[in-house]
Short mmCIF file of N, CA and C in Angstrom, two decimals:
data_model
loop_
_atom_site.label_atom_id
_atom_site.label_comp_id
_atom_site.label_asym_id
_atom_site.label_seq_id
_atom_site.Cartn_x
_atom_site.Cartn_y
_atom_site.Cartn_z
N UNK A 27 57.19 -48.83 14.06
CA UNK A 27 56.74 -49.07 15.42
C UNK A 27 57.64 -48.30 16.37
N UNK A 28 57.03 -47.69 17.40
CA UNK A 28 57.81 -46.98 18.41
C UNK A 28 58.13 -47.97 19.52
N UNK A 29 59.39 -48.06 19.86
CA UNK A 29 59.83 -48.97 20.91
C UNK A 29 60.32 -48.16 22.10
N UNK A 30 60.30 -48.78 23.28
CA UNK A 30 60.85 -48.15 24.46
C UNK A 30 59.91 -47.16 25.10
N UNK A 31 60.43 -46.48 26.08
CA UNK A 31 59.65 -45.54 26.87
C UNK A 31 59.41 -44.25 26.09
N UNK A 32 58.19 -43.75 26.15
CA UNK A 32 57.83 -42.49 25.51
C UNK A 32 57.69 -41.45 26.61
N UNK A 33 58.21 -40.26 26.39
CA UNK A 33 58.14 -39.20 27.39
C UNK A 33 56.76 -38.56 27.38
N UNK A 34 55.83 -39.14 28.13
CA UNK A 34 54.50 -38.59 28.25
C UNK A 34 54.51 -37.63 29.43
N UNK A 35 54.24 -36.37 29.16
CA UNK A 35 54.27 -35.36 30.20
C UNK A 35 52.89 -34.91 30.64
N UNK A 36 51.92 -35.01 29.74
CA UNK A 36 50.58 -34.50 30.02
C UNK A 36 49.54 -35.52 29.63
N UNK A 37 48.41 -35.45 30.32
CA UNK A 37 47.24 -36.24 29.95
C UNK A 37 46.07 -35.30 29.74
N UNK A 38 45.30 -35.58 28.72
CA UNK A 38 44.04 -34.89 28.48
C UNK A 38 42.97 -35.97 28.54
N UNK A 39 41.83 -35.62 29.12
CA UNK A 39 40.77 -36.60 29.31
C UNK A 39 39.52 -36.15 28.58
N UNK A 40 39.02 -37.02 27.72
CA UNK A 40 37.76 -36.79 27.02
C UNK A 40 36.65 -37.34 27.90
N UNK A 41 35.78 -36.45 28.35
CA UNK A 41 34.63 -36.81 29.18
C UNK A 41 33.38 -36.56 28.34
N UNK A 42 32.51 -37.57 28.29
CA UNK A 42 31.29 -37.44 27.48
C UNK A 42 30.06 -37.83 28.30
N UNK A 43 28.92 -37.36 27.85
CA UNK A 43 27.66 -37.78 28.47
C UNK A 43 27.06 -38.93 27.66
N UNK A 44 25.89 -39.39 28.05
CA UNK A 44 25.28 -40.54 27.37
C UNK A 44 24.88 -40.23 25.93
N UNK A 45 24.81 -38.95 25.56
CA UNK A 45 24.50 -38.56 24.17
C UNK A 45 25.76 -38.44 23.32
N UNK A 46 26.94 -38.63 23.93
CA UNK A 46 28.25 -38.52 23.31
C UNK A 46 28.70 -37.07 23.11
N UNK A 47 28.06 -36.14 23.81
CA UNK A 47 28.54 -34.77 23.79
C UNK A 47 29.79 -34.70 24.66
N UNK A 48 30.71 -33.81 24.30
CA UNK A 48 31.97 -33.65 25.01
C UNK A 48 31.84 -32.58 26.08
N UNK A 49 32.29 -32.91 27.28
CA UNK A 49 32.31 -31.95 28.38
C UNK A 49 33.65 -31.22 28.34
N UNK A 50 33.61 -29.93 28.09
CA UNK A 50 34.83 -29.12 28.05
C UNK A 50 34.89 -28.19 29.26
N UNK A 51 36.11 -27.84 29.60
CA UNK A 51 36.39 -26.90 30.69
C UNK A 51 36.67 -25.53 30.10
N UNK A 52 36.01 -24.48 30.66
CA UNK A 52 36.37 -23.12 30.28
C UNK A 52 37.43 -22.65 31.26
N UNK A 53 38.62 -22.42 30.72
CA UNK A 53 39.77 -22.06 31.55
C UNK A 53 39.63 -20.59 31.98
N UNK A 54 39.94 -20.33 33.24
CA UNK A 54 39.75 -18.97 33.76
C UNK A 54 40.87 -18.04 33.31
N UNK A 55 40.70 -16.77 33.60
CA UNK A 55 41.65 -15.74 33.16
C UNK A 55 43.03 -15.89 33.80
N UNK A 56 43.11 -16.62 34.92
CA UNK A 56 44.37 -16.77 35.62
C UNK A 56 45.10 -18.07 35.28
N UNK A 57 44.56 -18.84 34.36
CA UNK A 57 45.20 -20.10 33.96
C UNK A 57 46.58 -19.78 33.36
N UNK A 58 47.60 -20.58 33.72
CA UNK A 58 48.94 -20.30 33.20
C UNK A 58 49.07 -20.52 31.69
N UNK A 59 48.23 -21.38 31.12
CA UNK A 59 48.21 -21.59 29.67
C UNK A 59 46.75 -21.66 29.21
N UNK A 60 46.52 -21.20 28.00
CA UNK A 60 45.20 -21.27 27.35
C UNK A 60 44.11 -20.58 28.16
N UNK A 61 44.43 -19.45 28.78
CA UNK A 61 43.44 -18.69 29.54
C UNK A 61 42.27 -18.29 28.63
N UNK A 62 41.07 -18.33 29.19
CA UNK A 62 39.83 -17.94 28.51
C UNK A 62 39.59 -18.73 27.22
N UNK A 63 39.97 -19.99 27.25
CA UNK A 63 39.74 -20.90 26.13
C UNK A 63 39.09 -22.17 26.65
N UNK A 64 38.43 -22.87 25.76
CA UNK A 64 37.81 -24.15 26.11
C UNK A 64 38.84 -25.26 25.94
N UNK A 65 38.95 -26.12 26.95
CA UNK A 65 39.94 -27.18 26.90
C UNK A 65 39.41 -28.48 27.47
N UNK A 66 40.24 -29.48 27.37
CA UNK A 66 39.94 -30.79 27.94
C UNK A 66 40.37 -30.80 29.40
N UNK A 67 39.94 -31.81 30.10
CA UNK A 67 40.33 -32.00 31.49
C UNK A 67 41.70 -32.67 31.51
N UNK A 68 42.45 -32.50 32.58
CA UNK A 68 43.74 -33.17 32.69
C UNK A 68 44.83 -32.20 33.05
N UNK A 69 46.07 -32.64 32.86
CA UNK A 69 47.20 -31.80 33.19
C UNK A 69 48.50 -32.59 33.17
N UNK A 70 49.49 -32.03 33.83
CA UNK A 70 50.82 -32.65 33.87
C UNK A 70 50.81 -33.90 34.72
N UNK A 71 51.60 -34.88 34.28
CA UNK A 71 51.77 -36.08 35.10
C UNK A 71 52.63 -35.73 36.31
N UNK A 72 52.33 -36.37 37.41
CA UNK A 72 53.08 -36.22 38.65
C UNK A 72 54.10 -37.36 38.73
N UNK A 73 55.13 -37.16 39.51
CA UNK A 73 56.11 -38.24 39.69
C UNK A 73 55.49 -39.45 40.36
N UNK A 74 54.37 -39.27 41.05
CA UNK A 74 53.69 -40.39 41.71
C UNK A 74 52.77 -41.17 40.75
N UNK A 75 52.55 -40.65 39.55
CA UNK A 75 51.69 -41.32 38.57
C UNK A 75 52.47 -42.44 37.89
N UNK A 76 52.04 -43.69 38.08
CA UNK A 76 52.73 -44.82 37.47
C UNK A 76 52.55 -44.85 35.95
N UNK A 77 51.38 -44.45 35.48
CA UNK A 77 51.05 -44.49 34.06
C UNK A 77 50.22 -43.26 33.71
N UNK A 78 50.04 -42.97 32.42
CA UNK A 78 49.12 -41.89 32.04
C UNK A 78 47.71 -42.10 32.60
N UNK A 79 47.25 -43.34 32.67
CA UNK A 79 45.90 -43.60 33.22
C UNK A 79 45.83 -43.26 34.70
N UNK A 80 46.91 -43.47 35.45
CA UNK A 80 46.94 -43.07 36.86
C UNK A 80 46.84 -41.54 36.96
N UNK A 81 47.56 -40.84 36.09
CA UNK A 81 47.50 -39.38 36.07
C UNK A 81 46.12 -38.88 35.69
N UNK A 82 45.48 -39.54 34.73
CA UNK A 82 44.13 -39.15 34.31
C UNK A 82 43.15 -39.33 35.46
N UNK A 83 43.25 -40.44 36.18
CA UNK A 83 42.35 -40.68 37.31
C UNK A 83 42.53 -39.61 38.38
N UNK A 84 43.79 -39.27 38.66
CA UNK A 84 44.07 -38.23 39.66
C UNK A 84 43.50 -36.89 39.22
N UNK A 85 43.73 -36.51 37.96
CA UNK A 85 43.25 -35.22 37.45
C UNK A 85 41.71 -35.14 37.47
N UNK A 86 41.04 -36.22 37.10
CA UNK A 86 39.56 -36.22 37.08
C UNK A 86 39.02 -36.10 38.51
N UNK A 87 39.68 -36.74 39.45
CA UNK A 87 39.26 -36.59 40.85
C UNK A 87 39.45 -35.14 41.31
N UNK A 88 40.60 -34.55 40.96
CA UNK A 88 40.90 -33.18 41.38
C UNK A 88 40.00 -32.15 40.71
N UNK A 89 39.76 -32.30 39.42
CA UNK A 89 39.08 -31.26 38.65
C UNK A 89 37.56 -31.39 38.60
N UNK A 90 37.04 -32.62 38.70
CA UNK A 90 35.59 -32.83 38.59
C UNK A 90 34.98 -33.58 39.77
N UNK A 91 35.80 -33.94 40.74
CA UNK A 91 35.34 -34.72 41.89
C UNK A 91 34.61 -36.00 41.47
N UNK A 92 35.13 -36.66 40.43
CA UNK A 92 34.58 -37.94 39.99
C UNK A 92 35.45 -39.07 40.53
N UNK A 93 34.81 -40.14 40.99
CA UNK A 93 35.58 -41.32 41.39
C UNK A 93 36.12 -41.96 40.12
N UNK A 94 37.41 -42.18 40.08
CA UNK A 94 38.02 -42.75 38.89
C UNK A 94 39.23 -43.59 39.29
N UNK A 95 39.42 -44.68 38.57
CA UNK A 95 40.60 -45.52 38.73
C UNK A 95 41.27 -45.63 37.37
N UNK A 96 42.52 -46.03 37.30
CA UNK A 96 43.20 -46.15 36.00
C UNK A 96 42.46 -47.07 35.02
N UNK A 97 41.72 -48.04 35.52
CA UNK A 97 41.00 -48.96 34.65
C UNK A 97 39.81 -48.30 33.94
N UNK A 98 39.43 -47.10 34.36
CA UNK A 98 38.30 -46.38 33.77
C UNK A 98 38.66 -45.64 32.49
N UNK A 99 39.92 -45.77 32.01
CA UNK A 99 40.39 -44.97 30.88
C UNK A 99 40.89 -45.84 29.73
N UNK A 100 40.68 -45.34 28.51
CA UNK A 100 41.21 -45.97 27.29
C UNK A 100 42.01 -44.93 26.52
N UNK A 101 43.14 -45.33 25.97
CA UNK A 101 43.95 -44.44 25.16
C UNK A 101 43.28 -44.20 23.82
N UNK A 102 43.13 -42.93 23.43
CA UNK A 102 42.50 -42.57 22.17
C UNK A 102 43.47 -41.99 21.15
N UNK A 103 44.40 -41.17 21.60
CA UNK A 103 45.25 -40.43 20.67
C UNK A 103 46.50 -39.99 21.42
N UNK A 104 47.56 -39.74 20.67
CA UNK A 104 48.80 -39.21 21.24
C UNK A 104 49.19 -37.99 20.42
N UNK A 105 49.52 -36.92 21.10
CA UNK A 105 49.93 -35.68 20.44
C UNK A 105 51.34 -35.37 20.89
N UNK A 106 52.20 -35.10 19.93
CA UNK A 106 53.58 -34.75 20.22
C UNK A 106 53.76 -33.27 19.99
N UNK A 107 54.39 -32.61 20.96
CA UNK A 107 54.68 -31.19 20.81
C UNK A 107 56.10 -30.95 21.30
N UNK A 108 56.54 -29.72 21.21
CA UNK A 108 57.88 -29.37 21.66
C UNK A 108 58.01 -29.53 23.18
N UNK A 109 56.88 -29.60 23.89
CA UNK A 109 56.91 -29.74 25.35
C UNK A 109 56.77 -31.19 25.79
N UNK A 110 56.75 -32.12 24.85
CA UNK A 110 56.62 -33.54 25.19
C UNK A 110 55.31 -34.12 24.70
N UNK A 111 55.18 -35.42 24.86
CA UNK A 111 53.98 -36.10 24.40
C UNK A 111 52.82 -35.91 25.36
N UNK A 112 51.63 -35.91 24.79
CA UNK A 112 50.41 -35.80 25.58
C UNK A 112 49.47 -36.90 25.11
N UNK A 113 48.92 -37.63 26.05
CA UNK A 113 47.96 -38.69 25.74
C UNK A 113 46.55 -38.17 25.92
N UNK A 114 45.69 -38.50 24.98
CA UNK A 114 44.26 -38.25 25.13
C UNK A 114 43.63 -39.57 25.54
N UNK A 115 43.01 -39.57 26.71
CA UNK A 115 42.37 -40.77 27.23
C UNK A 115 40.86 -40.53 27.35
N UNK A 116 40.09 -41.58 27.11
CA UNK A 116 38.65 -41.52 27.26
C UNK A 116 38.28 -42.01 28.65
N UNK A 117 37.47 -41.22 29.36
CA UNK A 117 36.85 -41.69 30.60
C UNK A 117 35.65 -42.50 30.14
N UNK A 118 35.69 -43.81 30.37
CA UNK A 118 34.74 -44.74 29.75
C UNK A 118 33.33 -44.71 30.32
N UNK A 119 33.07 -43.88 31.31
CA UNK A 119 31.73 -43.82 31.89
C UNK A 119 31.05 -42.53 31.45
N UNK A 120 29.77 -42.61 31.09
CA UNK A 120 29.01 -41.41 30.76
C UNK A 120 28.89 -40.56 32.02
N UNK A 121 29.12 -39.27 31.87
CA UNK A 121 29.03 -38.33 32.98
C UNK A 121 27.93 -37.33 32.63
N UNK A 122 26.88 -37.35 33.41
CA UNK A 122 25.74 -36.46 33.17
C UNK A 122 25.86 -35.20 34.01
N UNK A 123 25.13 -34.17 33.60
CA UNK A 123 25.11 -32.92 34.34
C UNK A 123 24.62 -33.22 35.75
N UNK A 124 25.33 -32.76 36.76
CA UNK A 124 24.98 -33.03 38.14
C UNK A 124 25.79 -34.16 38.75
N UNK A 125 26.48 -34.95 37.92
CA UNK A 125 27.33 -36.03 38.42
C UNK A 125 28.68 -35.51 38.91
N UNK A 126 29.03 -34.29 38.56
CA UNK A 126 30.36 -33.76 38.84
C UNK A 126 30.25 -32.38 39.47
N UNK A 127 31.37 -31.95 40.00
CA UNK A 127 31.49 -30.59 40.54
C UNK A 127 32.78 -30.01 39.98
N UNK A 128 32.68 -28.89 39.27
CA UNK A 128 33.87 -28.26 38.68
C UNK A 128 34.72 -27.65 39.79
N UNK A 129 35.96 -28.15 39.90
CA UNK A 129 36.89 -27.68 40.93
C UNK A 129 38.05 -26.89 40.33
N UNK A 130 38.13 -26.83 39.01
CA UNK A 130 39.20 -26.09 38.36
C UNK A 130 38.64 -25.44 37.11
N UNK A 131 39.04 -24.19 36.85
CA UNK A 131 38.54 -23.48 35.69
C UNK A 131 37.33 -22.63 36.04
N UNK A 132 36.85 -21.89 35.05
CA UNK A 132 35.73 -20.97 35.26
C UNK A 132 34.39 -21.66 35.08
N UNK A 133 34.35 -22.83 34.47
CA UNK A 133 33.09 -23.51 34.25
C UNK A 133 33.24 -24.66 33.29
N UNK A 134 32.10 -25.25 32.93
CA UNK A 134 32.08 -26.40 32.03
C UNK A 134 30.79 -26.39 31.24
N UNK A 135 30.82 -27.04 30.10
CA UNK A 135 29.61 -27.19 29.28
C UNK A 135 29.80 -28.37 28.34
N UNK A 136 28.68 -28.97 27.92
CA UNK A 136 28.68 -30.06 26.93
C UNK A 136 28.52 -29.46 25.54
N UNK A 137 29.23 -30.05 24.57
CA UNK A 137 29.17 -29.56 23.19
C UNK A 137 29.19 -30.72 22.20
N UNK A 138 28.54 -30.52 21.06
CA UNK A 138 28.69 -31.38 19.89
C UNK A 138 29.91 -30.91 19.13
N UNK A 139 30.48 -31.75 18.28
CA UNK A 139 31.67 -31.38 17.50
C UNK A 139 31.42 -30.12 16.67
N UNK A 140 30.25 -30.01 16.05
CA UNK A 140 29.94 -28.84 15.22
C UNK A 140 29.93 -27.55 16.03
N UNK A 141 29.71 -27.64 17.32
CA UNK A 141 29.77 -26.46 18.19
C UNK A 141 31.21 -26.21 18.65
N UNK A 142 31.93 -27.27 18.92
CA UNK A 142 33.31 -27.16 19.41
C UNK A 142 34.18 -26.40 18.42
N UNK A 143 34.03 -26.68 17.13
CA UNK A 143 34.91 -26.06 16.13
C UNK A 143 34.69 -24.55 16.04
N UNK A 144 33.64 -24.04 16.64
CA UNK A 144 33.36 -22.60 16.61
C UNK A 144 33.81 -21.87 17.89
N UNK A 145 34.35 -22.61 18.84
CA UNK A 145 34.75 -22.03 20.13
C UNK A 145 36.21 -21.58 20.11
N UNK A 146 36.56 -20.66 21.01
CA UNK A 146 37.99 -20.37 21.21
C UNK A 146 38.59 -21.54 21.99
N UNK A 147 39.45 -22.30 21.35
CA UNK A 147 39.93 -23.56 21.90
C UNK A 147 41.38 -23.51 22.34
N UNK A 148 41.69 -24.30 23.35
CA UNK A 148 43.07 -24.54 23.72
C UNK A 148 43.72 -25.35 22.60
N UNK A 149 45.00 -25.16 22.38
CA UNK A 149 45.69 -25.83 21.28
C UNK A 149 45.57 -27.35 21.29
N UNK A 150 45.63 -28.02 22.46
CA UNK A 150 45.48 -29.48 22.43
C UNK A 150 44.13 -29.93 21.85
N UNK A 151 43.06 -29.21 22.14
CA UNK A 151 41.75 -29.58 21.59
C UNK A 151 41.78 -29.42 20.08
N UNK A 152 42.33 -28.31 19.61
CA UNK A 152 42.44 -28.09 18.16
C UNK A 152 43.22 -29.23 17.50
N UNK A 153 44.32 -29.63 18.12
CA UNK A 153 45.15 -30.69 17.55
C UNK A 153 44.39 -32.01 17.48
N UNK A 154 43.68 -32.37 18.53
CA UNK A 154 42.92 -33.63 18.52
C UNK A 154 41.75 -33.57 17.54
N UNK A 155 41.17 -32.39 17.35
CA UNK A 155 40.10 -32.26 16.34
C UNK A 155 40.63 -32.55 14.94
N UNK A 156 41.87 -32.20 14.71
CA UNK A 156 42.48 -32.44 13.40
C UNK A 156 42.87 -33.91 13.24
N UNK A 157 43.53 -34.48 14.25
CA UNK A 157 44.04 -35.84 14.11
C UNK A 157 42.98 -36.91 14.35
N UNK A 158 41.94 -36.60 15.13
CA UNK A 158 40.93 -37.61 15.45
C UNK A 158 39.55 -36.97 15.66
N UNK A 159 39.00 -36.33 14.63
CA UNK A 159 37.72 -35.63 14.80
C UNK A 159 36.57 -36.54 15.19
N UNK A 160 36.66 -37.82 14.82
CA UNK A 160 35.57 -38.75 15.11
C UNK A 160 35.41 -39.00 16.61
N UNK A 161 36.39 -38.61 17.41
CA UNK A 161 36.29 -38.79 18.86
C UNK A 161 35.31 -37.83 19.50
N UNK A 162 35.02 -36.74 18.82
CA UNK A 162 34.12 -35.73 19.34
C UNK A 162 32.74 -35.96 18.74
N UNK A 163 31.77 -36.28 19.58
CA UNK A 163 30.44 -36.67 19.12
C UNK A 163 29.72 -35.57 18.36
N UNK A 164 28.87 -35.99 17.43
CA UNK A 164 28.07 -35.05 16.65
C UNK A 164 26.59 -35.30 16.91
N UNK A 165 25.81 -34.24 16.80
CA UNK A 165 24.37 -34.33 17.03
C UNK A 165 23.76 -35.35 16.07
N UNK A 166 22.87 -36.23 16.56
CA UNK A 166 22.30 -37.27 15.70
C UNK A 166 21.66 -36.73 14.42
N UNK A 167 20.94 -35.62 14.50
CA UNK A 167 20.29 -35.08 13.30
C UNK A 167 21.32 -34.64 12.27
N UNK A 168 22.45 -34.08 12.73
CA UNK A 168 23.50 -33.66 11.79
C UNK A 168 24.20 -34.87 11.20
N UNK A 169 24.41 -35.93 12.00
CA UNK A 169 25.02 -37.14 11.47
C UNK A 169 24.16 -37.74 10.37
N UNK A 170 22.86 -37.84 10.61
CA UNK A 170 21.96 -38.44 9.61
C UNK A 170 21.95 -37.61 8.33
N UNK A 171 22.02 -36.29 8.45
CA UNK A 171 21.96 -35.41 7.27
C UNK A 171 23.32 -35.24 6.61
N UNK A 172 24.39 -35.72 7.25
CA UNK A 172 25.73 -35.57 6.68
C UNK A 172 26.27 -34.16 6.83
N UNK A 173 25.63 -33.35 7.67
CA UNK A 173 26.08 -31.97 7.88
C UNK A 173 27.24 -31.98 8.87
N UNK A 174 28.23 -31.15 8.61
CA UNK A 174 29.37 -31.05 9.50
C UNK A 174 30.42 -32.10 9.25
N UNK A 175 30.28 -32.85 8.15
CA UNK A 175 31.28 -33.85 7.83
C UNK A 175 31.81 -33.62 6.43
N UNK A 176 33.02 -34.01 6.23
CA UNK A 176 33.65 -33.96 4.93
C UNK A 176 33.47 -35.34 4.28
N UNK A 177 33.86 -35.51 3.03
CA UNK A 177 33.76 -36.84 2.43
C UNK A 177 34.46 -37.87 3.31
N UNK A 178 33.84 -39.04 3.41
CA UNK A 178 34.39 -40.10 4.24
C UNK A 178 33.98 -40.00 5.69
N UNK A 179 33.08 -39.06 6.03
CA UNK A 179 32.59 -38.94 7.39
C UNK A 179 33.48 -38.16 8.33
N UNK A 180 34.56 -37.58 7.80
CA UNK A 180 35.48 -36.82 8.64
C UNK A 180 34.89 -35.43 8.91
N UNK A 181 35.17 -34.90 10.09
CA UNK A 181 34.77 -33.53 10.41
C UNK A 181 35.70 -32.59 9.67
N UNK A 182 35.18 -31.44 9.22
CA UNK A 182 36.08 -30.48 8.61
C UNK A 182 37.04 -29.92 9.66
N UNK A 183 38.23 -29.56 9.23
CA UNK A 183 39.20 -28.98 10.16
C UNK A 183 38.71 -27.61 10.58
N UNK A 184 38.91 -27.24 11.86
CA UNK A 184 38.57 -25.89 12.29
C UNK A 184 39.32 -24.87 11.46
N UNK A 185 38.74 -23.69 11.29
CA UNK A 185 39.36 -22.64 10.50
C UNK A 185 40.76 -22.36 10.99
N UNK A 186 41.69 -22.23 10.07
CA UNK A 186 43.06 -21.89 10.42
C UNK A 186 43.92 -23.08 10.82
N UNK A 187 43.37 -24.30 10.73
CA UNK A 187 44.14 -25.48 11.11
C UNK A 187 44.35 -26.33 9.87
N UNK A 188 45.59 -26.69 9.62
CA UNK A 188 45.88 -27.53 8.46
C UNK A 188 45.36 -28.94 8.70
N UNK A 189 44.86 -29.56 7.66
CA UNK A 189 44.38 -30.93 7.77
C UNK A 189 45.57 -31.86 7.70
N UNK A 190 45.66 -32.76 8.67
CA UNK A 190 46.75 -33.72 8.74
C UNK A 190 46.22 -35.10 8.37
N UNK A 191 47.10 -36.06 8.10
CA UNK A 191 46.65 -37.42 7.84
C UNK A 191 45.84 -37.95 9.01
N UNK A 192 45.06 -39.01 8.79
CA UNK A 192 44.20 -39.60 9.81
C UNK A 192 44.97 -40.02 11.05
N UNK A 193 44.23 -40.36 12.11
CA UNK A 193 44.88 -40.68 13.38
C UNK A 193 45.67 -41.97 13.31
N UNK A 194 46.73 -42.04 14.09
CA UNK A 194 47.47 -43.28 14.25
C UNK A 194 46.66 -44.19 15.14
N UNK A 195 46.63 -45.46 14.84
CA UNK A 195 46.01 -46.39 15.76
C UNK A 195 47.09 -46.78 16.75
N UNK A 196 46.81 -46.58 18.02
CA UNK A 196 47.81 -46.80 19.04
C UNK A 196 47.31 -47.81 20.06
N UNK A 197 48.23 -48.60 20.60
CA UNK A 197 47.91 -49.44 21.75
C UNK A 197 48.79 -48.98 22.89
N UNK A 198 48.30 -49.14 24.11
CA UNK A 198 49.03 -48.63 25.25
C UNK A 198 49.33 -49.75 26.22
N UNK A 199 50.55 -49.78 26.68
CA UNK A 199 50.95 -50.68 27.74
C UNK A 199 51.56 -49.82 28.84
N UNK A 200 51.88 -50.41 29.97
CA UNK A 200 52.26 -49.64 31.15
C UNK A 200 53.19 -48.47 30.85
N UNK A 201 54.29 -48.68 30.22
CA UNK A 201 55.21 -47.58 29.96
C UNK A 201 55.55 -47.43 28.48
N UNK A 202 54.71 -47.97 27.59
CA UNK A 202 55.03 -47.94 26.18
C UNK A 202 53.82 -47.55 25.36
N UNK A 203 54.06 -46.83 24.30
CA UNK A 203 53.05 -46.57 23.30
C UNK A 203 53.60 -47.17 22.01
N UNK A 204 52.75 -47.91 21.31
CA UNK A 204 53.21 -48.53 20.07
C UNK A 204 52.19 -48.27 18.98
N UNK A 205 52.67 -48.03 17.77
CA UNK A 205 51.77 -47.98 16.62
C UNK A 205 51.30 -49.41 16.35
N UNK A 206 50.04 -49.55 15.99
CA UNK A 206 49.54 -50.88 15.65
C UNK A 206 49.04 -50.91 14.23
#
């Protein structure tokens, strides 16, 4: 079990529509990191953000002009890198085309998991696809046919990415992340 404060520096937000397709951001050529790659919404936490959920709400308002409060988010996954921990949070409301306005990046599009693995991706998306592929929705016809899944219903790892053990189940409290 992890005790105490975890250094969460970044938040990534999984935004989905009512079909469970993932809304990704296409980062523009001038992005300081992951330029011209598909990524999740979110960014660095601000000193004014009390929790990762506060940061996620702020980022979603800034990047998609969606009304959001910290209560609109659920913790899905935690990724540790040399630059600090990053939380993946789910925006719990379905967001349909026309509900948002892209304010950051070159554009946005909805994708099924089988499409996402074929895109040029930002590293955080690749990492979450490996640790928690089930978070990215798959087309109903492919799910029924078992296409795009490995034994046990797992998505295959994107090319060039090592398969890691399954995701940690995590619970989140104001300033703590704990394995459960």
